[in-house]
Structures are given as C-alpha cells and as structure tokens.
PDB file of C-alpha atoms in Angstrom:
ATOM      1  CA  UNK A 263     -36.753  32.555 -17.877  1.00 51.00           C
ATOM      2  CA  UNK A 264     -33.989  34.020 -15.719  1.00 52.00           C
ATOM      3  CA  UNK A 265     -34.565  31.374 -13.035  1.00 51.00           C
ATOM      4  CA  UNK A 266     -34.314  28.636 -15.645  1.00 43.00           C
ATOM      5  CA  UNK A 267     -31.022  30.102 -16.917  1.00 42.00           C
ATOM      6  CA  UNK A 268     -29.681  30.339 -13.344  1.00 43.00           C
ATOM      7  CA  UNK A 269     -30.639  26.719 -12.627  1.00 41.00           C
ATOM      8  CA  UNK A 270     -28.949  25.573 -15.860  1.00 40.00           C
ATOM      9  CA  UNK A 271     -25.819  27.544 -14.968  1.00 42.00           C
ATOM     10  CA  UNK A 272     -25.669  26.000 -11.494  1.00 46.00           C
ATOM     11  CA  UNK A 273     -26.148  22.523 -12.942  1.00 46.00           C
ATOM     12  CA  UNK A 274     -23.411  23.132 -15.520  1.00 46.00           C
ATOM     13  CA  UNK A 275     -21.013  24.305 -12.813  1.00 47.00           C
ATOM     14  CA  UNK A 276     -21.886  21.367 -10.551  1.00 47.00           C
ATOM     15  CA  UNK A 277     -21.389  18.730 -13.273  1.00 46.00           C
ATOM     16  CA  UNK A 278     -17.558  18.681 -13.030  1.00 46.00           C
ATOM     17  CA  UNK A 279     -17.840  18.426  -9.243  1.00 45.00           C
ATOM     18  CA  UNK A 280     -20.023  15.355  -9.595  1.00 44.00           C
ATOM     19  CA  UNK A 281     -17.455  13.664 -11.852  1.00 50.00           C
ATOM     20  CA  UNK A 282     -14.623  14.502  -9.437  1.00 58.00           C
ATOM     21  CA  UNK A 283     -16.257  12.955  -6.390  1.00 87.00           C
ATOM     22  CA  UNK A 284     -14.177  10.580  -4.376  1.00 92.00           C
ATOM     23  CA  UNK A 285     -15.052   6.900  -4.606  1.00 95.00           C
ATOM     24  CA  UNK A 286     -14.152   4.200  -2.091  1.00 97.00           C
ATOM     25  CA  UNK A 287     -12.296   1.074  -3.175  1.00 96.00           C
ATOM     26  CA  UNK A 288     -11.233  -1.839  -0.943  1.00 97.00           C
ATOM     27  CA  UNK A 289      -8.569  -4.451  -1.538  1.00 96.00           C
ATOM     28  CA  UNK A 290      -9.349  -7.918  -2.811  1.00 96.00           C
ATOM     29  CA  UNK A 291      -7.503 -10.140  -0.295  1.00 93.00           C
ATOM     30  CA  UNK A 292      -7.192 -13.023  -2.755  1.00 94.00           C
ATOM     31  CA  UNK A 293      -5.367 -10.839  -5.297  1.00 95.00           C
ATOM     32  CA  UNK A 294      -3.285  -8.471  -3.160  1.00 96.00           C
ATOM     33  CA  UNK A 295       0.113  -8.979  -1.530  1.00 96.00           C
ATOM     34  CA  UNK A 296       3.085  -7.315   0.156  1.00 97.00           C
ATOM     35  CA  UNK A 297       6.428  -8.904  -0.668  1.00 97.00           C
ATOM     36  CA  UNK A 298       9.936  -8.119   0.562  1.00 96.00           C
ATOM     37  CA  UNK A 299      13.521  -8.738  -0.555  1.00 96.00           C
ATOM     38  CA  UNK A 300      16.729  -8.501   1.496  1.00 94.00           C
ATOM     39  CA  UNK A 301      20.285  -9.504   0.635  1.00 93.00           C
ATOM     40  CA  UNK A 302      21.914 -12.275   2.686  1.00 93.00           C
ATOM     41  CA  UNK A 303      25.724 -12.168   3.214  1.00 93.00           C
ATOM     42  CA  UNK A 304      25.975  -9.735   0.273  1.00 88.00           C
ATOM     43  CA  UNK A 305      25.453 -12.790  -1.938  1.00 90.00           C
ATOM     44  CA  UNK A 306      21.838 -13.711  -2.513  1.00 92.00           C
ATOM     45  CA  UNK A 307      18.424 -12.153  -2.300  1.00 94.00           C
ATOM     46  CA  UNK A 308      15.942 -13.665   0.122  1.00 94.00           C
ATOM     47  CA  UNK A 309      12.312 -13.197  -0.864  1.00 96.00           C
ATOM     48  CA  UNK A 310       9.255 -13.371   1.346  1.00 95.00           C
ATOM     49  CA  UNK A 311       5.777 -12.039   1.795  1.00 96.00           C
ATOM     50  CA  UNK A 312       3.522 -10.973   4.611  1.00 96.00           C
ATOM     51  CA  UNK A 313       0.044 -12.307   5.296  1.00 90.00           C
ATOM     52  CA  UNK A 314      -3.076 -10.600   4.041  1.00 94.00           C
ATOM     53  CA  UNK A 315      -3.315  -6.897   3.304  1.00 96.00           C
ATOM     54  CA  UNK A 316      -6.538  -4.955   3.917  1.00 97.00           C
ATOM     55  CA  UNK A 317      -6.518  -1.589   2.176  1.00 97.00           C
ATOM     56  CA  UNK A 318      -8.998   1.196   1.567  1.00 97.00           C
ATOM     57  CA  UNK A 319      -8.383   3.668  -1.244  1.00 96.00           C
ATOM     58  CA  UNK A 320     -10.308   6.915  -1.409  1.00 96.00           C
ATOM     59  CA  UNK A 321      -9.867   7.698  -5.102  1.00 93.00           C
ATOM     60  CA  UNK A 322     -10.557  11.085  -6.656  1.00 93.00           C
ATOM     61  CA  UNK A 323     -10.164  10.719 -10.412  1.00 85.00           C
ATOM     62  CA  UNK A 324     -10.574  14.442 -11.048  1.00 89.00           C
ATOM     63  CA  UNK A 325      -7.932  15.505  -8.519  1.00 93.00           C
ATOM     64  CA  UNK A 326      -5.528  12.710  -7.605  1.00 92.00           C
ATOM     65  CA  UNK A 327      -4.071  14.852  -4.803  1.00 93.00           C
ATOM     66  CA  UNK A 328      -7.382  14.410  -2.963  1.00 95.00           C
ATOM     67  CA  UNK A 329      -6.937  10.616  -2.962  1.00 95.00           C
ATOM     68  CA  UNK A 330      -5.713   8.591   0.014  1.00 96.00           C
ATOM     69  CA  UNK A 331      -4.671   5.064   1.004  1.00 97.00           C
ATOM     70  CA  UNK A 332      -4.865   3.261   4.333  1.00 98.00           C
ATOM     71  CA  UNK A 333      -3.595  -0.311   4.652  1.00 97.00           C
ATOM     72  CA  UNK A 334      -3.260  -2.890   7.407  1.00 98.00           C
ATOM     73  CA  UNK A 335      -0.742  -5.685   6.819  1.00 97.00           C
ATOM     74  CA  UNK A 336      -0.767  -9.031   8.648  1.00 97.00           C
ATOM     75  CA  UNK A 337       2.826  -9.505   9.844  1.00 97.00           C
ATOM     76  CA  UNK A 338       2.068 -12.779  11.658  1.00 96.00           C
ATOM     77  CA  UNK A 339       1.699 -14.426   8.258  1.00 96.00           C
ATOM     78  CA  UNK A 340       5.319 -13.647   7.232  1.00 97.00           C
ATOM     79  CA  UNK A 341       6.495 -16.432   4.935  1.00 96.00           C
ATOM     80  CA  UNK A 342       9.821 -17.041   3.169  1.00 96.00           C
ATOM     81  CA  UNK A 343       9.202 -20.675   2.304  1.00 95.00           C
ATOM     82  CA  UNK A 344      11.518 -21.850   5.114  1.00 95.00           C
ATOM     83  CA  UNK A 345       9.666 -22.628   8.356  1.00 96.00           C
ATOM     84  CA  UNK A 346      12.731 -22.329  10.663  1.00 96.00           C
ATOM     85  CA  UNK A 347      13.602 -18.923   9.179  1.00 95.00           C
ATOM     86  CA  UNK A 348       9.971 -17.803   9.432  1.00 96.00           C
ATOM     87  CA  UNK A 349       9.978 -18.673  13.157  1.00 96.00           C
ATOM     88  CA  UNK A 350      13.085 -16.501  13.631  1.00 95.00           C
ATOM     89  CA  UNK A 351      11.483 -13.644  11.670  1.00 95.00           C
ATOM     90  CA  UNK A 352       8.465 -13.774  13.982  1.00 97.00           C
ATOM     91  CA  UNK A 353      10.686 -13.549  17.099  1.00 96.00           C
ATOM     92  CA  UNK A 354      11.358 -10.457  19.179  1.00 95.00           C
ATOM     93  CA  UNK A 355      14.710  -9.945  17.374  1.00 93.00           C
ATOM     94  CA  UNK A 356      12.925  -9.374  14.080  1.00 95.00           C
ATOM     95  CA  UNK A 357       9.215  -8.550  13.637  1.00 96.00           C
ATOM     96  CA  UNK A 358       8.150  -9.350  17.232  1.00 97.00           C
ATOM     97  CA  UNK A 359       4.726 -10.545  16.067  1.00 97.00           C
ATOM     98  CA  UNK A 360       3.571 -11.337  19.611  1.00 97.00           C
ATOM     99  CA  UNK A 361       3.570  -7.607  20.371  1.00 98.00           C
ATOM    100  CA  UNK A 362       3.181  -6.171  16.861  1.00 97.00           C
ATOM    101  CA  UNK A 363       1.027  -8.520  14.753  1.00 97.00           C
ATOM    102  CA  UNK A 364       0.143  -5.885  12.163  1.00 97.00           C
ATOM    103  CA  UNK A 365       1.803  -3.091  10.228  1.00 97.00           C
ATOM    104  CA  UNK A 366      -0.012   0.020   9.002  1.00 98.00           C
ATOM    105  CA  UNK A 367       0.410   2.462   6.128  1.00 98.00           C
ATOM    106  CA  UNK A 368      -1.450   5.764   5.914  1.00 98.00           C
ATOM    107  CA  UNK A 369      -0.824   8.117   3.013  1.00 98.00           C
ATOM    108  CA  UNK A 370      -0.194  11.795   3.617  1.00 98.00           C
ATOM    109  CA  UNK A 371       0.206  12.915   0.001  1.00 97.00           C
ATOM    110  CA  UNK A 372      -0.529  11.575  -3.488  1.00 96.00           C
ATOM    111  CA  UNK A 373       1.022  13.173  -6.580  1.00 96.00           C
ATOM    112  CA  UNK A 374       0.905  12.141 -10.239  1.00 93.00           C
ATOM    113  CA  UNK A 375       4.269  12.026 -12.031  1.00 88.00           C
ATOM    114  CA  UNK A 376       3.527  11.329 -15.689  1.00 85.00           C
ATOM    115  CA  UNK A 377       2.059   7.818 -15.840  1.00 84.00           C
ATOM    116  CA  UNK A 378       3.050   7.036 -12.262  1.00 94.00           C
ATOM    117  CA  UNK A 379       2.067   8.111  -8.766  1.00 95.00           C
ATOM    118  CA  UNK A 380       4.215   9.124  -5.838  1.00 97.00           C
ATOM    119  CA  UNK A 381       2.446   8.184  -2.619  1.00 97.00           C
ATOM    120  CA  UNK A 382       4.025   9.582   0.527  1.00 98.00           C
ATOM    121  CA  UNK A 383       2.877   8.280   3.887  1.00 98.00           C
ATOM    122  CA  UNK A 384       3.688   6.819   7.260  1.00 98.00           C
ATOM    123  CA  UNK A 385       4.556   3.154   7.740  1.00 98.00           C
ATOM    124  CA  UNK A 386       4.195   1.703  11.234  1.00 98.00           C
ATOM    125  CA  UNK A 387       6.128  -1.548  11.591  1.00 97.00           C
ATOM    126  CA  UNK A 388       7.166  -3.190  14.859  1.00 96.00           C
ATOM    127  CA  UNK A 389       5.644  -0.236  16.705  1.00 96.00           C
ATOM    128  CA  UNK A 390       7.877   2.310  14.931  1.00 97.00           C
ATOM    129  CA  UNK A 391       6.431   4.891  12.531  1.00 98.00           C
ATOM    130  CA  UNK A 392       8.593   6.303   9.742  1.00 98.00           C
ATOM    131  CA  UNK A 393       7.808   8.218   6.531  1.00 98.00           C
ATOM    132  CA  UNK A 394       8.081   6.250   3.295  1.00 98.00           C
ATOM    133  CA  UNK A 395       7.580   7.076  -0.369  1.00 98.00           C
ATOM    134  CA  UNK A 396       5.879   4.578  -2.677  1.00 97.00           C
ATOM    135  CA  UNK A 397       6.548   4.679  -6.409  1.00 97.00           C
ATOM    136  CA  UNK A 398       3.261   3.418  -7.836  1.00 96.00           C
ATOM    137  CA  UNK A 399       1.770   2.482 -11.161  1.00 94.00           C
ATOM    138  CA  UNK A 400      -1.983   2.612 -11.561  1.00 88.00           C
ATOM    139  CA  UNK A 401      -4.765   2.667 -11.272  1.00 88.00           C
ATOM    140  CA  UNK A 402      -5.461   0.398 -14.201  1.00 88.00           C
ATOM    141  CA  UNK A 403      -8.680   0.932 -16.106  1.00 88.00           C
ATOM    142  CA  UNK A 404     -11.579  -0.691 -14.270  1.00 90.00           C
ATOM    143  CA  UNK A 405     -12.684  -4.181 -15.292  1.00 92.00           C
ATOM    144  CA  UNK A 406     -15.911  -5.859 -14.174  1.00 91.00           C
ATOM    145  CA  UNK A 407     -15.171  -8.736 -11.807  1.00 89.00           C
ATOM    146  CA  UNK A 408     -17.214 -11.859 -11.187  1.00 90.00           C
ATOM    147  CA  UNK A 409     -18.956  -9.889  -8.434  1.00 92.00           C
ATOM    148  CA  UNK A 410     -20.122  -7.432 -11.170  1.00 93.00           C
ATOM    149  CA  UNK A 411     -18.240  -4.594  -9.445  1.00 95.00           C
ATOM    150  CA  UNK A 412     -15.442  -2.549 -11.030  1.00 95.00           C
ATOM    151  CA  UNK A 413     -11.944  -3.861 -10.198  1.00 96.00           C
ATOM    152  CA  UNK A 414      -8.684  -1.958 -10.682  1.00 94.00           C
ATOM    153  CA  UNK A 415      -5.095  -2.369  -9.493  1.00 94.00           C
ATOM    154  CA  UNK A 416      -1.946  -0.636  -8.305  1.00 93.00           C
ATOM    155  CA  UNK A 417       1.663  -1.837  -8.137  1.00 96.00           C
ATOM    156  CA  UNK A 418       4.064   0.001  -5.848  1.00 97.00           C
ATOM    157  CA  UNK A 419       7.623  -0.298  -4.586  1.00 97.00           C
ATOM    158  CA  UNK A 420       9.684   1.304  -1.852  1.00 97.00           C
ATOM    159  CA  UNK A 421      12.814   0.616   0.170  1.00 97.00           C
ATOM    160  CA  UNK A 422      13.023   0.863   3.935  1.00 97.00           C
ATOM    161  CA  UNK A 423      15.824   0.617   6.468  1.00 96.00           C
ATOM    162  CA  UNK A 424      15.168  -2.462   8.610  1.00 95.00           C
ATOM    163  CA  UNK A 425      17.278  -1.061  11.471  1.00 95.00           C
ATOM    164  CA  UNK A 426      15.291   2.206  11.476  1.00 96.00           C
ATOM    165  CA  UNK A 427      12.291   0.051  12.409  1.00 96.00           C
ATOM    166  CA  UNK A 428      14.279  -1.876  15.045  1.00 94.00           C
ATOM    167  CA  UNK A 429      14.359  -5.080  12.992  1.00 94.00           C
ATOM    168  CA  UNK A 430      17.403  -7.326  13.582  1.00 91.00           C
ATOM    169  CA  UNK A 431      19.526  -4.394  14.750  1.00 89.00           C
ATOM    170  CA  UNK A 432      22.191  -6.786  16.054  1.00 90.00           C
ATOM    171  CA  UNK A 433      23.010  -8.001  12.519  1.00 90.00           C
ATOM    172  CA  UNK A 434      25.394  -5.885  10.413  1.00 87.00           C
ATOM    173  CA  UNK A 435      24.479  -4.959   6.850  1.00 90.00           C
ATOM    174  CA  UNK A 436      27.109  -7.448   5.593  1.00 89.00           C
ATOM    175  CA  UNK A 437      24.968 -10.247   7.068  1.00 92.00           C
ATOM    176  CA  UNK A 438      21.493  -8.902   6.223  1.00 93.00           C
ATOM    177  CA  UNK A 439      21.189  -5.838   4.034  1.00 94.00           C
ATOM    178  CA  UNK A 440      19.830  -2.828   5.885  1.00 94.00           C
ATOM    179  CA  UNK A 441      17.767  -1.871   2.845  1.00 95.00           C
ATOM    180  CA  UNK A 442      14.683  -4.004   2.378  1.00 96.00           C
ATOM    181  CA  UNK A 443      12.704  -3.638  -0.817  1.00 97.00           C
ATOM    182  CA  UNK A 444       8.918  -3.816  -0.483  1.00 97.00           C
ATOM    183  CA  UNK A 445       6.637  -4.571  -3.426  1.00 97.00           C
ATOM    184  CA  UNK A 446       2.889  -4.056  -3.068  1.00 97.00           C
ATOM    185  CA  UNK A 447       0.384  -5.550  -5.499  1.00 97.00           C
ATOM    186  CA  UNK A 448      -3.087  -4.275  -4.771  1.00 96.00           C
ATOM    187  CA  UNK A 449      -6.266  -5.272  -6.591  1.00 96.00           C
ATOM    188  CA  UNK A 450      -9.099  -3.022  -5.478  1.00 96.00           C
ATOM    189  CA  UNK A 451     -12.880  -3.242  -5.789  1.00 97.00           C
ATOM    190  CA  UNK A 452     -15.179  -0.236  -6.037  1.00 96.00           C
ATOM    191  CA  UNK A 453     -17.694  -0.133  -3.199  1.00 94.00           C
TER     192      UNK A 453
END
C-alpha cells in the first residue's frame, strides 16, 4: 500500500512537469514576414520587406522564461516595390547581400509583461551583431491548420539604428532616418 501511495505521489508531482514541457514550433513561410520602415528626407515613410523568414520557437507554456526564438531572415529578397531602389539596398553601401545574404536573431531572454512579451536577443545584420528588444504580442490560441497541426502566431516590433549595423553610414539622418522600425509577423506550426 505504501508503494502505491509513493507511486501516486510521484505521478502527481510529475504531472505539472509534463504540462510545462517545451514544444517546438516552426514558422510557416507563406504566412510570416519581416517588414521595415524608414523616413526619407524627414518627409515620408518608405516601407519594405525582406525575403522569407525561417524561425524556430521553443515554447514553454508553463514557464515562458524557458522559451526561445531563433530566426534566419533572407536579406537578398529585400523589396520596396521599386526595383532601382532595391538594387541600391542590395549594394555594399546598404545591406551588402553579396557578403551577407542572411540576417539572424537569437533570443537571450523572454519575459511576459501582462498580455505582451518582451523578447531580448541578438540581431546579426550585415555581419554586425547588436542586442535588440522585441515588443511582442502572442502567442495566439492554437488553431488547426489544413495540415491538421496546431498553428499560432506572434506579432513583434522593434527599432534599430541602421548606422550601428553599418548600413548607409554615409547618409545623414536628415536624408534617411537612422531609426528603422522592424515589424515581424510570425505564424508558427507545432512540430
């Protein structure tokens, strides 16, 4: 009888640990994007987006601080809707895609702030790594996709200094704003 009680106690203690296990989610490339905005001549906002994003989220529902994000962003696919401008953005003065075709983000800390998340991590862009902080909403409640797997999503924003990453350093902020706003829309699929 004592053994049975001990086994039941161990099972009861292990049950919360089972619920708090980390699950792996990967981005859905057809429904995920990284967009950017910069101000031109202090007059207008120029919008663009990068190519595909491939992200892996290790999600721990029981303890969000044990979650992590790693993303690879295709910089070669930068697109503002203006081919001549896109060619300039791909040049060595801007993103230098011949030498740095991808950007990377790796989280170092995830914290819940009310209904939002603060995701701190390192962004590597144009071969330069700098810390960034993402203000994120999500994850949304899972929904079954056409693949019969659970899908969820995150939306996140941050601002970076383009000159800190060596992007278009020869242009003053009056020509192209130094602050660039990044918006990340990430639909993820449970693996």
